[in-house]
Coordinates of C-alpha atoms and ligand atoms in Angstrom, one line a residue:
M1 CA 0.0 0.0 0.0
S2 CA 1.4 3.4 -0.9
P3 CA 1.9 5.8 2.0
A4 CA -0.8 8.4 2.8
V5 CA 1.8 11.2 3.0
S6 CA 5.2 11.3 1.4
I7 CA 7.4 14.5 1.9
K8 CA 10.9 15.0 0.5
G9 CA 13.2 17.9 1.2
L10 CA 10.4 20.3 2.3
I11 CA 11.6 23.8 2.9
K12 CA 9.2 26.6 3.8
N13 CA 10.4 30.2 4.3
Y14 CA 8.1 33.0 5.3
G15 CA 10.2 35.9 4.1
R16 CA 13.3 35.6 6.3
V17 CA 11.7 33.1 8.7
K18 CA 12.8 29.5 8.1
A19 CA 9.7 27.6 9.3
L20 CA 10.7 24.2 7.8
R21 CA 14.3 23.5 6.8
G22 CA 14.5 20.4 4.7
L23 CA 12.1 17.8 6.0
D24 CA 11.6 14.2 4.8
L25 CA 8.6 12.3 6.2
T26 CA 6.6 9.2 5.3
I27 CA 3.3 8.5 7.0
E28 CA 1.8 5.1 6.3
T29 CA -1.9 4.5 5.6
G30 CA -3.9 3.7 8.7
Q31 CA -1.5 5.2 11.2
I32 CA -1.9 7.9 13.8
F33 CA 1.1 10.1 13.5
C34 CA 1.7 12.6 16.4
L35 CA 3.6 15.8 15.8
L36 CA 5.3 17.3 18.8
G37 CA 7.6 20.2 19.4
P38 CA 7.9 23.6 21.1
N39 CA 6.0 26.7 19.9
G40 CA 7.4 27.9 16.6
A41 CA 8.9 24.5 15.7
G42 CA 6.9 24.3 12.4
K43 CA 4.1 21.9 13.3
S44 CA 1.2 24.1 11.9
T45 CA 3.3 24.9 8.8
L46 CA 3.8 21.2 8.2
I47 CA 0.1 20.4 8.6
K48 CA -0.7 23.3 6.2
A49 CA 1.7 22.0 3.7
I50 CA 0.1 18.6 3.8
V51 CA -3.4 20.2 3.4
G52 CA -2.0 22.3 0.5
A53 CA -2.7 25.6 2.3
V54 CA 0.9 26.8 2.1
R55 CA 3.2 26.5 -1.0
P56 CA 6.6 25.0 -0.3
T57 CA 9.6 27.1 -1.0
S58 CA 11.2 23.9 -2.3
G59 CA 10.7 20.1 -1.9
T60 CA 7.7 17.8 -2.7
V61 CA 4.6 16.9 -0.8
E62 CA 2.5 14.0 -2.0
V63 CA -0.8 13.3 -0.2
L64 CA -3.0 10.3 -1.1
G65 CA -1.2 10.2 -4.4
H66 CA -1.8 13.9 -5.2
S67 CA 1.0 16.5 -5.6
M68 CA 0.4 19.4 -3.2
P69 CA -0.5 22.2 -3.5
M70 CA -1.1 21.8 -7.3
E71 CA -3.7 19.0 -6.9
A72 CA -5.1 20.4 -3.6
R73 CA -8.6 20.7 -5.0
L74 CA -8.7 17.0 -5.8
A75 CA -7.1 15.9 -2.6
R76 CA -9.3 18.1 -0.4
T77 CA -12.4 15.9 -1.1
R78 CA -10.5 13.1 0.7
L79 CA -9.0 15.2 3.5
G80 CA -10.4 16.5 6.8
Y81 CA -8.6 19.4 8.4
M82 CA -9.2 20.9 11.8
P83 CA -7.1 24.0 12.2
Q84 CA -5.7 25.1 15.5
V85 CA -8.0 28.2 15.6
P86 CA -11.5 27.0 14.5
A87 CA -12.5 28.6 11.2
L88 CA -16.3 28.7 11.7
Y89 CA -19.1 31.0 10.6
E90 CA -20.0 32.6 13.9
D91 CA -23.4 33.9 12.8
L92 CA -24.5 30.5 11.6
S93 CA -25.8 27.7 13.9
V94 CA -23.7 24.7 14.7
R95 CA -25.7 22.6 12.3
A96 CA -25.5 25.1 9.5
N97 CA -21.7 25.2 9.9
V98 CA -21.4 21.4 9.6
K99 CA -23.9 21.5 6.7
F100 CA -21.8 24.2 4.9
F101 CA -18.7 22.0 5.0
G102 CA -20.7 18.9 4.0
R103 CA -22.3 20.7 1.1
S104 CA -18.9 21.7 -0.3
H105 CA -18.3 17.9 -0.7
R106 CA -21.6 17.2 -2.4
L107 CA -22.6 14.4 -0.1
E108 CA -25.6 12.2 -0.4
D109 CA -27.5 11.6 2.8
L110 CA -26.1 14.8 4.3
N111 CA -28.7 15.3 7.1
R112 CA -28.2 11.8 8.5
R113 CA -24.4 12.3 8.4
I114 CA -24.7 15.6 10.2
D115 CA -26.8 14.1 12.9
R116 CA -24.3 11.3 13.4
V117 CA -21.3 13.5 13.5
L118 CA -23.0 16.0 15.9
D119 CA -24.0 13.2 18.2
F120 CA -20.4 11.9 18.2
V121 CA -18.9 15.3 19.2
G122 CA -21.7 15.7 21.8
L123 CA -23.3 18.7 20.2
L124 CA -26.6 17.3 19.0
S125 CA -28.6 19.1 21.7
L126 CA -26.8 22.4 20.8
S127 CA -27.2 22.0 17.0
G128 CA -29.4 25.1 16.8
R129 CA -27.1 27.4 18.8
R130 CA -25.3 30.3 17.1
T131 CA -21.7 29.2 16.9
G132 CA -20.5 32.6 18.1
T133 CA -22.1 32.0 21.5
L134 CA -20.2 28.8 22.1
S135 CA -17.2 28.4 24.5
G136 CA -13.8 27.7 23.0
G137 CA -14.0 24.0 23.8
L138 CA -17.5 23.7 22.1
K139 CA -16.2 25.6 19.1
Q140 CA -13.4 23.0 18.8
R141 CA -15.9 20.2 18.9
C142 CA -17.9 21.9 16.1
S143 CA -14.7 22.3 14.1
L144 CA -14.0 18.6 14.5
A145 CA -17.5 17.8 13.3
C146 CA -16.9 19.9 10.2
A147 CA -13.6 18.0 9.5
L148 CA -15.3 14.6 9.9
V149 CA -18.6 15.0 8.1
H150 CA -17.4 13.8 4.7
E151 CA -15.7 10.8 6.2
P152 CA -12.2 11.7 5.0
E153 CA -9.4 9.2 4.3
L154 CA -6.8 11.5 5.9
L155 CA -7.5 13.6 8.9
L156 CA -5.3 16.5 10.0
L157 CA -5.9 17.7 13.5
D158 CA -4.1 20.7 14.9
E159 CA -4.4 20.3 18.7
P160 CA -7.9 18.9 18.6
T161 CA -8.3 18.0 22.3
A162 CA -6.9 21.2 23.9
G163 CA -9.8 22.4 26.2
V164 CA -11.8 19.2 25.7
D165 CA -12.9 17.5 29.0
P166 CA -11.2 14.2 29.8
V167 CA -14.3 12.0 29.2
L168 CA -15.0 13.4 25.8
K169 CA -11.3 13.3 25.0
E170 CA -11.3 9.5 25.7
G171 CA -14.3 9.2 23.4
F172 CA -12.5 11.1 20.6
W173 CA -9.5 8.8 20.9
K174 CA -11.6 5.7 20.7
H175 CA -13.2 7.1 17.6
F176 CA -9.8 8.0 16.1
R177 CA -8.7 4.4 16.6
S178 CA -11.8 3.0 15.1
L179 CA -11.3 5.2 12.1
T180 CA -7.7 3.9 11.6
E181 CA -9.0 0.4 11.8
K182 CA -11.0 1.3 8.7
G183 CA -7.9 2.5 6.9
V184 CA -8.1 6.3 7.8
T185 CA -4.8 8.0 8.5
I186 CA -4.6 10.7 11.2
V187 CA -1.9 13.3 11.7
I188 CA -2.4 15.1 15.0
S189 CA -0.4 17.8 16.8
T190 CA -0.7 18.1 20.5
H191 CA 0.8 19.7 23.6
L192 CA -0.6 17.0 25.9
M193 CA 1.9 14.3 26.9
D194 CA -0.6 11.4 27.4
E195 CA -1.7 11.5 23.8
P196 CA 1.5 10.7 22.0
L197 CA 1.8 7.4 23.9
I198 CA -1.4 6.1 22.1
C199 CA -0.2 7.1 18.6
D200 CA 1.6 4.8 16.3
R201 CA 4.5 7.1 15.6
I202 CA 5.9 10.3 17.0
G203 CA 7.7 13.1 15.1
L204 CA 9.5 15.7 17.1
L205 CA 10.1 19.0 15.4
R206 CA 12.5 21.7 16.5
E207 CA 13.3 24.9 14.6
G208 CA 12.0 23.4 11.3
F209 CA 13.9 20.1 11.6
M210 CA 12.5 16.7 12.4
I211 CA 15.0 15.8 15.1
L212 CA 13.4 12.4 16.0
E213 CA 10.9 10.1 14.5
D214 CA 10.0 6.8 16.0
T215 CA 7.4 4.7 17.8
P216 CA 6.3 5.8 21.3
E217 CA 7.7 2.5 22.7
N218 CA 11.2 3.1 21.3
I219 CA 11.2 6.7 22.5
V220 CA 10.1 5.6 26.0
A221 CA 12.9 3.0 26.0
M222 CA 15.4 5.9 25.6
G223 CA 14.4 7.0 29.1
K224 CA 16.9 7.2 31.9
T225 CA 16.4 6.4 35.5
D226 CA 18.0 8.2 38.4
V227 CA 18.8 5.8 41.2
R228 CA 19.2 7.5 44.6
F229 CA 20.9 5.8 47.5
D230 CA 20.6 7.1 51.0
R231 CA 23.7 5.9 52.9
N232 CA 24.8 6.8 56.4
G233 CA 22.7 10.0 56.4
K234 CA 24.0 11.1 52.9
S235 CA 22.5 10.6 49.5
F236 CA 24.0 10.1 46.1
T237 CA 22.4 9.6 42.7
E238 CA 23.5 7.6 39.7
R239 CA 21.8 7.9 36.3
V240 CA 21.3 4.6 34.3
G241 CA 19.6 3.5 31.1
D242 CA 17.8 0.2 31.6
Y243 CA 17.6 0.1 35.4
S244 CA 16.1 -3.5 35.4
R245 CA 19.5 -4.7 34.1
E246 CA 21.8 -2.1 35.6
L247 CA 20.4 -2.0 39.2
P248 CA 21.6 -5.5 40.1
E249 CA 25.1 -4.6 38.8
M250 CA 25.1 -1.4 40.9
L251 CA 24.1 -3.3 44.0
K252 CA 26.9 -5.8 43.4
R253 CA 29.3 -2.9 43.0
Y254 CA 28.3 -1.5 46.4
G255 CA 28.3 -5.0 47.9
L256 CA 24.9 -4.3 49.4
D257 CA 26.5 -1.8 51.8
Q258 CA 24.9 -2.2 55.3
G259 CA 24.6 1.6 55.5
I260 CA 22.2 1.8 52.6
S261 CA 18.8 2.5 54.2
R262 CA 16.8 3.4 51.1
I263 CA 16.9 3.2 47.3
S264 CA 14.5 5.2 45.3
L265 CA 14.1 5.3 41.5
H266 CA 13.0 8.3 39.4
Q267 CA 12.2 7.3 35.8
E268 CA 12.1 9.9 33.0
K269 CA 8.6 10.4 31.6
L270 CA 8.0 10.9 27.9
E271 CA 8.0 14.7 28.4
D272 CA 11.4 14.5 30.2
I273 CA 12.9 12.4 27.4
L274 CA 11.7 14.7 24.6
L275 CA 12.9 17.8 26.4
R276 CA 16.3 16.1 27.0
I277 CA 16.5 15.2 23.3
I278 CA 15.6 18.7 22.2
R279 CA 18.4 20.1 24.5
E280 CA 21.0 17.4 23.5
R281 CA 20.4 17.8 19.7
K282 CA 20.5 21.6 20.1
R283 CA 23.9 21.3 21.7
D284 CA 25.1 18.9 18.9
A285 CA 23.9 21.4 16.3
E286 CA 25.8 24.3 17.8
Ligands
LIG1 P1 4.2 25.7 15.6 O1 2.9 25.2 15.0 O2 5.1 24.5 15.9 O3 4.0 26.6 16.7 P2 4.4 27.3 13.2 O4 4.4 26.4 12.0 O5 3.2 28.0 13.5 O6 5.0 26.5 14.4 O7 5.6 28.4 13.0 C1 6.9 28.2 12.6 C2 7.6 29.5 12.4 O8 7.1 30.2 11.2 C3 7.5 30.4 13.5 O9 8.7 31.2 13.7 C4 6.4 31.4 13.1 O10 6.5 32.6 13.7 C5 6.6 31.5 11.6 N1 5.3 31.7 10.9 C6 4.2 30.9 10.8 N2 3.3 31.3 10.0 C7 3.8 32.5 9.5 C8 3.3 33.5 8.6 N3 2.1 33.3 8.0 N4 4.1 34.5 8.3 C9 5.3 34.7 8.9 N5 5.8 33.8 9.7 C10 5.1 32.7 10.1

């Protein structure tokens, strides 16, 4: 099966700002790909390049077999895009907004689809409300409904769950997974550190470079553990990689010192690992 997204040598400059600096990326069909990185790293620009909303300075972007942005019009019938800032018609009702997006795709059975998607995002009872009166979180849910109504093959979600309550967020993720089981590909950017762990692959962007791209399991395995020994009223800490193998060696080295009264472990979390990698690779680049 050909990949959903294939990007080679992508450079995007906004005047003097180098937003993307030569990016290669392949996203396989049916995967959830998570984009992470500090503010200004280039996540939104990358998503916009995939949607065909920004023209690359150089390099190629192929999406579902279409060259972007030249074939964006064709590709857009098969894409769903939820921007970071919801692009909704504030004077229109929730239902009318979703209908507007659905109409642009000339769908059969539109009313039934709208009901289904509004029910899914939990907005069915608010479908008559003017969108401008909704809170930020509710607007986001409406924006997600607009991105989903035409049942796209590739979904691009720029921070879709920021401001969404935990119960609904869990429901979204179940739905995203059920979509990928049907062959839908999802690209998602997020600031929340529990979400990358349930994606298939993670890409870490920094200053327009993809500095790491791997599975969550492999990235978590890069984590270090600080082992702290309290001995005779003093404490010292050693940093190790795989503590399950290295701890027995350390204990042998210390000969199970009678003075050791306590051993505590502090394992790096995903966020710690990613921040360390961002710092380490920054030092390497300097
Ligand atoms: P992220 O989504 O990771 O926060 P962005 O892709 O929004 O990053 O931004 C990458 C860089 O490009 C930043 O330095 C940002 O200020 C700049 N940038 C983004 N959009 C524009 C634009 N339309 N015009 C000028 N600079 C932009």
